[in-house]
CSV table of C-alpha atoms in Angstrom, one decimal:
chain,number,residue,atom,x,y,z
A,23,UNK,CA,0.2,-28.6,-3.8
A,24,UNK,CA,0.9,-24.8,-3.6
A,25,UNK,CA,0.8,-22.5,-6.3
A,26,UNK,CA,4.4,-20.5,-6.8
A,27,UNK,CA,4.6,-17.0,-7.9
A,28,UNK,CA,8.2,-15.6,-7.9
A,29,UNK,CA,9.3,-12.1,-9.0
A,30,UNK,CA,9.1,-12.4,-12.7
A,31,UNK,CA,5.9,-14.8,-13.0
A,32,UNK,CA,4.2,-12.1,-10.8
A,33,UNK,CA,5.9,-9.2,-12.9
A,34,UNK,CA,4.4,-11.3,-16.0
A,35,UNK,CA,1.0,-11.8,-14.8
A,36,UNK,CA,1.1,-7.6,-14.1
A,37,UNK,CA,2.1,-7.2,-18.4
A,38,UNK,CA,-0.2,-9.6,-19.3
A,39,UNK,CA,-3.2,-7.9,-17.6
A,40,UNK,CA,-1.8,-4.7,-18.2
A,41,UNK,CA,-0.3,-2.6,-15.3
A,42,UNK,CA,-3.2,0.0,-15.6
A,43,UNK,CA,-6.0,-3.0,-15.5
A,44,UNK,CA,-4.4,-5.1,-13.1
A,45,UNK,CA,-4.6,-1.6,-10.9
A,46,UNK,CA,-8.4,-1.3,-11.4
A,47,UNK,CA,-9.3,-5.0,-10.5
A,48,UNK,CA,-6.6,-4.7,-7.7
A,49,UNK,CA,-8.8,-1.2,-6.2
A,50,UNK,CA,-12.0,-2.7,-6.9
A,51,UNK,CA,-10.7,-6.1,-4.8
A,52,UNK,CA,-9.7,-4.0,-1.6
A,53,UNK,CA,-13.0,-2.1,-2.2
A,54,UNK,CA,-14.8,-4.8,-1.9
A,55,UNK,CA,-12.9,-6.4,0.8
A,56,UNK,CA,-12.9,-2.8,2.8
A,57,UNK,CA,-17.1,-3.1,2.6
A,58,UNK,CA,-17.3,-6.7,4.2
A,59,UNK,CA,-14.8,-5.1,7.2
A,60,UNK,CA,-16.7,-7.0,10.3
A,61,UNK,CA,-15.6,-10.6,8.3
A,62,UNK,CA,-12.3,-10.6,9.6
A,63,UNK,CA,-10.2,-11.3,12.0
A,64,UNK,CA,-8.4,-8.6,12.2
A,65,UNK,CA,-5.2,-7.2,14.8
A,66,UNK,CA,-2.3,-5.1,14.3
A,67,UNK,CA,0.9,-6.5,12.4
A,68,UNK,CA,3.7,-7.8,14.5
A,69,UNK,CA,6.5,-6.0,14.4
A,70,UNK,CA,10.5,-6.9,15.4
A,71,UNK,CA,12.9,-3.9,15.2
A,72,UNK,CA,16.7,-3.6,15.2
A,73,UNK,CA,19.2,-0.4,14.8
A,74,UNK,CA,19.0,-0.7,11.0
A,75,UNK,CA,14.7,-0.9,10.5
A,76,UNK,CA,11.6,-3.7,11.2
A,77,UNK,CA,10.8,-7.2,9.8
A,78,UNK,CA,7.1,-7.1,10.1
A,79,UNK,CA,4.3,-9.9,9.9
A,80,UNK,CA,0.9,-9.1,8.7
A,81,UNK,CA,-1.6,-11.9,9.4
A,82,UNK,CA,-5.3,-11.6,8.8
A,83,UNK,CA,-8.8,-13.9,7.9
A,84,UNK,CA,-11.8,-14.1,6.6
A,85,UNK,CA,-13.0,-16.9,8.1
A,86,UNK,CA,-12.2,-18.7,4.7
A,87,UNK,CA,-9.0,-18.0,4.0
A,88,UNK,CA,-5.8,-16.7,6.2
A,89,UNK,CA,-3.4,-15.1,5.0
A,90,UNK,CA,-0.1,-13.3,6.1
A,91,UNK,CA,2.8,-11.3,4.3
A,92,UNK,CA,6.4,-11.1,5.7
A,93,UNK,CA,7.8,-7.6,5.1
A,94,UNK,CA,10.7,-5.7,6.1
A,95,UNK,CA,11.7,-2.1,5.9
A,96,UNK,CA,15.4,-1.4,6.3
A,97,UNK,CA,16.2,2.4,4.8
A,98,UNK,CA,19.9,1.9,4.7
A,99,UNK,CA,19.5,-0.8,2.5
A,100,UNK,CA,19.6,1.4,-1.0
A,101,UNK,CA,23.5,1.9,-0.5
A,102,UNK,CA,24.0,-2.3,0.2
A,103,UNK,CA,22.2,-2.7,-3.3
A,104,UNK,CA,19.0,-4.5,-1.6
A,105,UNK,CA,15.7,-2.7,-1.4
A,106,UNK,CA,14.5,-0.9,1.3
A,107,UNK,CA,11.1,-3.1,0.9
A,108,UNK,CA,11.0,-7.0,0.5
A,109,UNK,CA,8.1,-8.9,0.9
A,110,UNK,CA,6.2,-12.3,0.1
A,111,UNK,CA,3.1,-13.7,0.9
A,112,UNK,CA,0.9,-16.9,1.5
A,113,UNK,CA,-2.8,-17.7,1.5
A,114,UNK,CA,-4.5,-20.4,2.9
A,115,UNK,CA,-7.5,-22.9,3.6
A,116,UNK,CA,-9.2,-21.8,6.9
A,117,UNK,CA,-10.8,-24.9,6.7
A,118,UNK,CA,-7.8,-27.5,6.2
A,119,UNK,CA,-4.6,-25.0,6.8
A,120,UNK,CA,-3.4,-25.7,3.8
A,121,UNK,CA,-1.5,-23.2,1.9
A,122,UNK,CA,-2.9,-22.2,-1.5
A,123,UNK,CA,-0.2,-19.6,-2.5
A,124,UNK,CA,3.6,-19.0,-2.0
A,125,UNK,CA,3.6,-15.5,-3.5
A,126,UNK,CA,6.2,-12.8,-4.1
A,127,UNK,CA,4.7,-9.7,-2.5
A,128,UNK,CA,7.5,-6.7,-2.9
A,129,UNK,CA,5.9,-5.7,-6.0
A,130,UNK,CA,2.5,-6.8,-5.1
A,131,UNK,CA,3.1,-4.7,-1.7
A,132,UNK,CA,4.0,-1.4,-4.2
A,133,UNK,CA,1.1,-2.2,-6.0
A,134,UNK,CA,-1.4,-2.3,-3.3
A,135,UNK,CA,-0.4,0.5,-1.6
A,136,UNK,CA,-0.6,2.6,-4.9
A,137,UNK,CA,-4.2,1.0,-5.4
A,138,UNK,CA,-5.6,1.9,-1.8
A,139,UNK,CA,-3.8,5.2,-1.9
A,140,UNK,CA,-5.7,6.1,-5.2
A,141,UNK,CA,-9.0,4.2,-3.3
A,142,UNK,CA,-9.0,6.6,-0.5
A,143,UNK,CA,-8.1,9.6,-2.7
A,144,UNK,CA,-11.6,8.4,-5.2
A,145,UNK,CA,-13.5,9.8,-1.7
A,146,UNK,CA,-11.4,12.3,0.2
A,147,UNK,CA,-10.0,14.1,-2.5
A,148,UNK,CA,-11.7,17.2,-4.7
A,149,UNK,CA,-13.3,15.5,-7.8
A,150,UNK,CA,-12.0,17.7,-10.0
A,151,UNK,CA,-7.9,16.8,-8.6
A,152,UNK,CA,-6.2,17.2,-11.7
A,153,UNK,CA,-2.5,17.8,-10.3
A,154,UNK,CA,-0.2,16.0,-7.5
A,155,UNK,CA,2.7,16.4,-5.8
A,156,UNK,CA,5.2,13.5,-5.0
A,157,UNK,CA,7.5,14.0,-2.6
A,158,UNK,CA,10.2,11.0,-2.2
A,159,UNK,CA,10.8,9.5,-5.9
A,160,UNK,CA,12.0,6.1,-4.7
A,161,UNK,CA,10.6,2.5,-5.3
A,162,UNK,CA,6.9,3.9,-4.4
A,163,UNK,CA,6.8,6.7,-7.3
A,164,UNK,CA,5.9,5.2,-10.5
A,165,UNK,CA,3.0,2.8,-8.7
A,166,UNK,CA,1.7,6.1,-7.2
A,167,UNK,CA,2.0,8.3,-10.7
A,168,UNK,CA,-0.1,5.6,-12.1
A,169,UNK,CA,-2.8,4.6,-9.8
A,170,UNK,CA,-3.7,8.0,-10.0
A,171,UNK,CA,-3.6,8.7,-13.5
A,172,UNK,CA,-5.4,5.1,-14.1
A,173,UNK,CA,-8.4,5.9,-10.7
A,174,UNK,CA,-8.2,9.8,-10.4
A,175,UNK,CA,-7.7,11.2,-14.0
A,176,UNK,CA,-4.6,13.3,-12.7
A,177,UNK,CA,-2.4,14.9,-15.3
A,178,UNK,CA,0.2,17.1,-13.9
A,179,UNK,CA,2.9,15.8,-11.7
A,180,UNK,CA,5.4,17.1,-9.5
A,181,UNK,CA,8.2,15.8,-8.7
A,182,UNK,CA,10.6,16.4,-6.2
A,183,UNK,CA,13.5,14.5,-4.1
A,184,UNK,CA,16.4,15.4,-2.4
A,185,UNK,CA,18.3,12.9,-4.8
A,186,UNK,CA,17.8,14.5,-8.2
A,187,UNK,CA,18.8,11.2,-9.6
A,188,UNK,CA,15.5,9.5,-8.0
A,189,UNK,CA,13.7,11.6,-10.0
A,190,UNK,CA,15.4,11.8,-13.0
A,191,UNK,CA,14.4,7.6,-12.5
A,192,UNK,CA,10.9,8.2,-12.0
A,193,UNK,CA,10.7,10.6,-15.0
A,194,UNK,CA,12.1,8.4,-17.5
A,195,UNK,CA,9.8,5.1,-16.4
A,196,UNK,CA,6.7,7.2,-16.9
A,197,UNK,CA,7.9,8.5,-20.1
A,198,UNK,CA,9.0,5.0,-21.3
A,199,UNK,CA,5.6,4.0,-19.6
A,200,UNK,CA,3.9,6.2,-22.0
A,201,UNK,CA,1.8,8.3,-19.6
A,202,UNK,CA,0.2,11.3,-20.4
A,203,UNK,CA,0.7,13.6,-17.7
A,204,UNK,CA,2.5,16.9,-17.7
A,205,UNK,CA,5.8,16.5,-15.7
A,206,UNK,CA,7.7,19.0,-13.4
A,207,UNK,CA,10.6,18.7,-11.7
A,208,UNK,CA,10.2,21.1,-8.8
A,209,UNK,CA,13.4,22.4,-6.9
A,210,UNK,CA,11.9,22.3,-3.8
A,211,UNK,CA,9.1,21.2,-1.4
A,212,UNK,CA,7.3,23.9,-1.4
A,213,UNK,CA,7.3,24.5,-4.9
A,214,UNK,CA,6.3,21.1,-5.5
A,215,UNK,CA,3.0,21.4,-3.4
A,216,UNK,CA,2.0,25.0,-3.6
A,217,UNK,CA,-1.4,25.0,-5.0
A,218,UNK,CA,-1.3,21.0,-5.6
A,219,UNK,CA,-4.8,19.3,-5.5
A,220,UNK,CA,-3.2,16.0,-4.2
A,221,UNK,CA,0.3,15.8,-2.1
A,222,UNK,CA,1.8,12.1,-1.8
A,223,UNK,CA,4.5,12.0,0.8
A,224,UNK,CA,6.7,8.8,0.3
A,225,UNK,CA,10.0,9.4,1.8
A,226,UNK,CA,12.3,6.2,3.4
A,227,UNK,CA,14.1,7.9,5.9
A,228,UNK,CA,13.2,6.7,9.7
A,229,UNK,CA,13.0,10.2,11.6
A,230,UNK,CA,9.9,12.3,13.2
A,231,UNK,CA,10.5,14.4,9.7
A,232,UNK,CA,8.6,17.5,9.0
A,233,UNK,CA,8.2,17.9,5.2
A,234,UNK,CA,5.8,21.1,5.7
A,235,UNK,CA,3.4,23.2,7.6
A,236,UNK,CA,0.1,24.6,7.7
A,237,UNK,CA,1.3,27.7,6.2
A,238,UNK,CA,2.3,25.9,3.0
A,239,UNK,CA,-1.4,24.5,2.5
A,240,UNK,CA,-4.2,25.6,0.4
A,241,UNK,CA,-7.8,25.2,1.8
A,242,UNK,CA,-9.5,21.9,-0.2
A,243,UNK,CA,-6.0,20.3,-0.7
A,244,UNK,CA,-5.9,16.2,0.1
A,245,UNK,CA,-2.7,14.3,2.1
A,246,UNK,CA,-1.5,11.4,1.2
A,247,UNK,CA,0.8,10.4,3.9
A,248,UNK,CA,2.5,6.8,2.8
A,249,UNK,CA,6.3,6.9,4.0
A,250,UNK,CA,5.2,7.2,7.8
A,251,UNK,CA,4.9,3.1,8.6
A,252,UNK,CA,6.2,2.6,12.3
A,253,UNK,CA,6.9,4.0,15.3
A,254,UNK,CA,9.6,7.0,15.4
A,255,UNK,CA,9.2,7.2,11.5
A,256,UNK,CA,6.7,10.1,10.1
A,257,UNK,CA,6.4,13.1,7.7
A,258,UNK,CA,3.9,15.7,8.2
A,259,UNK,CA,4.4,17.6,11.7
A,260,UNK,CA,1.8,17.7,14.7
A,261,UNK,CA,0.0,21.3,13.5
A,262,UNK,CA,-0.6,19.5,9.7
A,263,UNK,CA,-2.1,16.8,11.5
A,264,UNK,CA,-4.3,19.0,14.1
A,265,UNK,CA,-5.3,21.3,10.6
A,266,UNK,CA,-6.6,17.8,8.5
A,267,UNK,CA,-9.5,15.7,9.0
A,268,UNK,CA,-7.8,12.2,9.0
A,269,UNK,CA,-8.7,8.8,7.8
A,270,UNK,CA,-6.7,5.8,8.5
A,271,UNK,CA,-7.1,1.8,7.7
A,272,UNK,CA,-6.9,0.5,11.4
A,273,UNK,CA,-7.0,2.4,14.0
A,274,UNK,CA,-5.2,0.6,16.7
A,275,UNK,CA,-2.5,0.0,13.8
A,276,UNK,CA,-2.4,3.7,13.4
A,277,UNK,CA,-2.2,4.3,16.1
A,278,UNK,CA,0.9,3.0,16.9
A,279,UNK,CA,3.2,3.2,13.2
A,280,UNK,CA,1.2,6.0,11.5
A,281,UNK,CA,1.1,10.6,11.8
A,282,UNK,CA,-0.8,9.7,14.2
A,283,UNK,CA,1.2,8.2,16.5
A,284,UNK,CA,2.1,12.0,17.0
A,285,UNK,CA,-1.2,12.9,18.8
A,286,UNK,CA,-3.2,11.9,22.1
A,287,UNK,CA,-4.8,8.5,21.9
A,288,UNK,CA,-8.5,10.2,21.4
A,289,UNK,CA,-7.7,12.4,18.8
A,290,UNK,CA,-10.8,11.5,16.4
A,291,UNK,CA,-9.9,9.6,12.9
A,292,UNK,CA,-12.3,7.6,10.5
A,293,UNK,CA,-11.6,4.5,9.2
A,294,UNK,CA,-11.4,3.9,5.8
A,295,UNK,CA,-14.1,1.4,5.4
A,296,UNK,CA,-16.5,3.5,7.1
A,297,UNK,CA,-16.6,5.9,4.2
A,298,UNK,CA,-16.6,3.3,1.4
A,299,UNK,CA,-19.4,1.4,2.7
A,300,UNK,CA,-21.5,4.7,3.6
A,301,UNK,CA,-21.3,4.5,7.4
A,302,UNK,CA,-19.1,7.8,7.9
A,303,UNK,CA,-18.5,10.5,5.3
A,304,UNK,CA,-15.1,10.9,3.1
A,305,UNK,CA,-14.7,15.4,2.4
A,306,UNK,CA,-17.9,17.3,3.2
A,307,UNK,CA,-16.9,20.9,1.4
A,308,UNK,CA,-14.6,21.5,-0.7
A,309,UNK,CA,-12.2,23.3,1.7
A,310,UNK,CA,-11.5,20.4,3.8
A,311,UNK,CA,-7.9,19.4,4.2
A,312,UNK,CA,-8.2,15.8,4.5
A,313,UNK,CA,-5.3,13.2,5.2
A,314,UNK,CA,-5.3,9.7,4.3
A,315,UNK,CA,-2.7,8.3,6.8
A,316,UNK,CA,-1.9,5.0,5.4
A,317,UNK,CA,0.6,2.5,6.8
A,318,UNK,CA,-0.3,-0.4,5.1
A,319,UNK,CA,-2.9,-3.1,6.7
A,320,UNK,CA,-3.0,-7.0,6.2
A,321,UNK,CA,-7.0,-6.7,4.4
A,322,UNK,CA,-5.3,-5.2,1.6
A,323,UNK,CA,-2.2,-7.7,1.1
A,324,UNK,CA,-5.1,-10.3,1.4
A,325,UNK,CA,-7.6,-8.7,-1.0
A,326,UNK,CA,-3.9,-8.6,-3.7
A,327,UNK,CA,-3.4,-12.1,-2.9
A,328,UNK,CA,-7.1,-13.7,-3.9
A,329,UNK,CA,-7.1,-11.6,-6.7
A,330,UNK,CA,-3.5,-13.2,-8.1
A,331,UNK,CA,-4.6,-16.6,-7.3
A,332,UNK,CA,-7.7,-15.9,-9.0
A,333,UNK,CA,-5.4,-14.2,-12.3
A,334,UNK,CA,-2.7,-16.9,-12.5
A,335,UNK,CA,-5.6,-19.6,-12.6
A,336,UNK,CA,-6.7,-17.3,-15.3
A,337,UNK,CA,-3.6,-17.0,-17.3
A,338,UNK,CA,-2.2,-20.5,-16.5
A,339,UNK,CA,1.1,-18.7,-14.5
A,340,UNK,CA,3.4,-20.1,-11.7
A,341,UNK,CA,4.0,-24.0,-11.0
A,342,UNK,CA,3.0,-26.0,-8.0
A,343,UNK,CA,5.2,-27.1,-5.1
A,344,UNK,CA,5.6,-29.7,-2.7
A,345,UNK,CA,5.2,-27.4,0.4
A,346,UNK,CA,3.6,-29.3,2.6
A,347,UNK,CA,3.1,-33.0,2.5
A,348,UNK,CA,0.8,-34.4,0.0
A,349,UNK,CA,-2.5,-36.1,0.3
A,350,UNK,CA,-2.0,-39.8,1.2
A,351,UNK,CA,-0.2,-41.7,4.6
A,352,UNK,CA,-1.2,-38.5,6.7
A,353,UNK,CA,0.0,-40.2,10.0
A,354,UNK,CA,3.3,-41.3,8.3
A,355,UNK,CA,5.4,-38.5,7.6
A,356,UNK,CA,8.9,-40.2,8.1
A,357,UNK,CA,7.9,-41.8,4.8
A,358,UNK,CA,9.3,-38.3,2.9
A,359,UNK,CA,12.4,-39.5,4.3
A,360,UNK,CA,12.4,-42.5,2.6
């Protein structure tokens, strides 16, 4: 049988843990998954686009366990009342191909990406970041504010959007969230990241954007550059990049969907797991500008799915379906229709 998680048993097994726990196991899972790198399989996610965005597959393995998440990213889809993300995901038996977990993966998807933002920030961003900027208040915003409260002890935000009312939404979850950080809603860009230790860029729209330049940075300040996630779609322009030293998840990924898609194929980048596991190093002074150019990678939707199989076993969550055909008659399958 497979184990089912839909939207509110995952959204359940999130309250139960506690979103600020479930966060910290959820970073210390891709962690550990992003320091045994050469055990999987790994390729760049497969990607069909159309006028209106991308439906994306993201397949990966361990050599235990497969797994793949089906995602899409349609920007228009805010003024049809669907989200711009949806997602869901499944993990499997390497050994028998038999699928473990049906999961829902939208919120699991905002979830990891806020853990593995606040991951890379843990080594490429001052130790002593107190305040960030986030720019693009959407579905992305509260995951973000919290990741890096909960891994980087940040207290000041900054908030801005070019919808007011996105913020406005953003400012009220954290408040009824509780968190203690100092809020500002800034009336512009640069206000918003002028002197900022950390700037998040999460913005939707699908267009070679350029949110700032060089001259609006401050020597020691760290990137993190989420909303660029396929080609023809970034945020920071060409001279921000050239100014940062950049880390990415997968290169050849990154390649193609990420800033970097901007600059000549041998423009030098780290990869993530080289830092965490002590094989390159994260910021060396602390005037480096560093940019953590993150579009997303399948380790990290496989490190969230082991670690809800392993919680809903824990807490006794989701029900088991009839996927696949059971144990029993294995060369008789017309016997289901009987």
């Amino acid at each position: 049988m497979t184990r089912l998680l839909d939207l509110p048993t995952l959204a359940q097994l999130v309250r139960n843990v506690g979103p600020a726990d479930f966060l910290r196991q959820l970073a210390a899972q891709i962690e550990a998954d992003f320091q045994r790198w050469p055990a999987f399989e790994k390729n760049a996610r497969l990607a069909h686009h159309c006028a209106q965005g991308v439906i994306e597959l993201m397949p990966i393995s361990d050599g235990a366990r497969y797994s793949f998440k089906f995602v899409n990213g349609h920007p228009g889809n805010p003024a049809q009342g669907l989200p711009t993300v949806m997602a869901f995901g499944v993990l499997a038996d390497m050994a028998t191909g038999t699928p473990l977990l049906l999961a829902e993966a939208t919120l699991l998807t905002a979830l990891r990406t806020a853990a593995t933002s606040a991951l890379a920030a843990r080594v490429l961003a001052r130790p002593d970041s107190r305040c960030m900027a986030l720019i693009g208040n959407g579905a992305q915003g509260e995951f973000q504010a919290l990741a890096f409260h909960t891994l980087l002890g940040i207290t000041q935000l900054r908030l801005y959007d070019p919808d007011p009312q996105a913020s406005a939404k953003l400012q009220r979850n954290l408040a009824a969230l509780g968190l203690p950080v100092h809020i500002t809603l800034a009336a512009s860009i640069d206000e918003a990241i002028a002197g900022a230790d950390i700037i998040t860029t999460a913005t939707a729209a699908k267009a070679h954007a350029a949110l700032f330049g060089t001259a609006q940075l401050t020597p020691g300040q760290h990137l993190n550059a989420i909303g660029g996630d396929c080609p023809g779609k970034t945020e920071l322009p060409p001279e921000v990049l050239r100014a940062a030293r950049i880390f990415v998840e997968y290169a050849p990924q990154t390649r193609i969907e990420g800033e970097i898609q901007q600059l000549p194929a041998e423009h030098p980048v780290t990869e993530l797991w080289q830092v965490l596991s002590g094989q390159a190093p994260g910021r060396q002074s602390a005037a480096d500008i560093t940019l953590f150019d993150s579009v997303g990678f399948a380790l990290e939707d496989h490190a969230a799915l082991c670690l809800v199989q392993r919680l809903a076993q824990e807490w006794q969550l989701g029900h088991d379906i009839a996927l696949v055909p059971s144990a029993g008659g294995p060369k008789d399958l017309f016997r289901a229709l009987r």
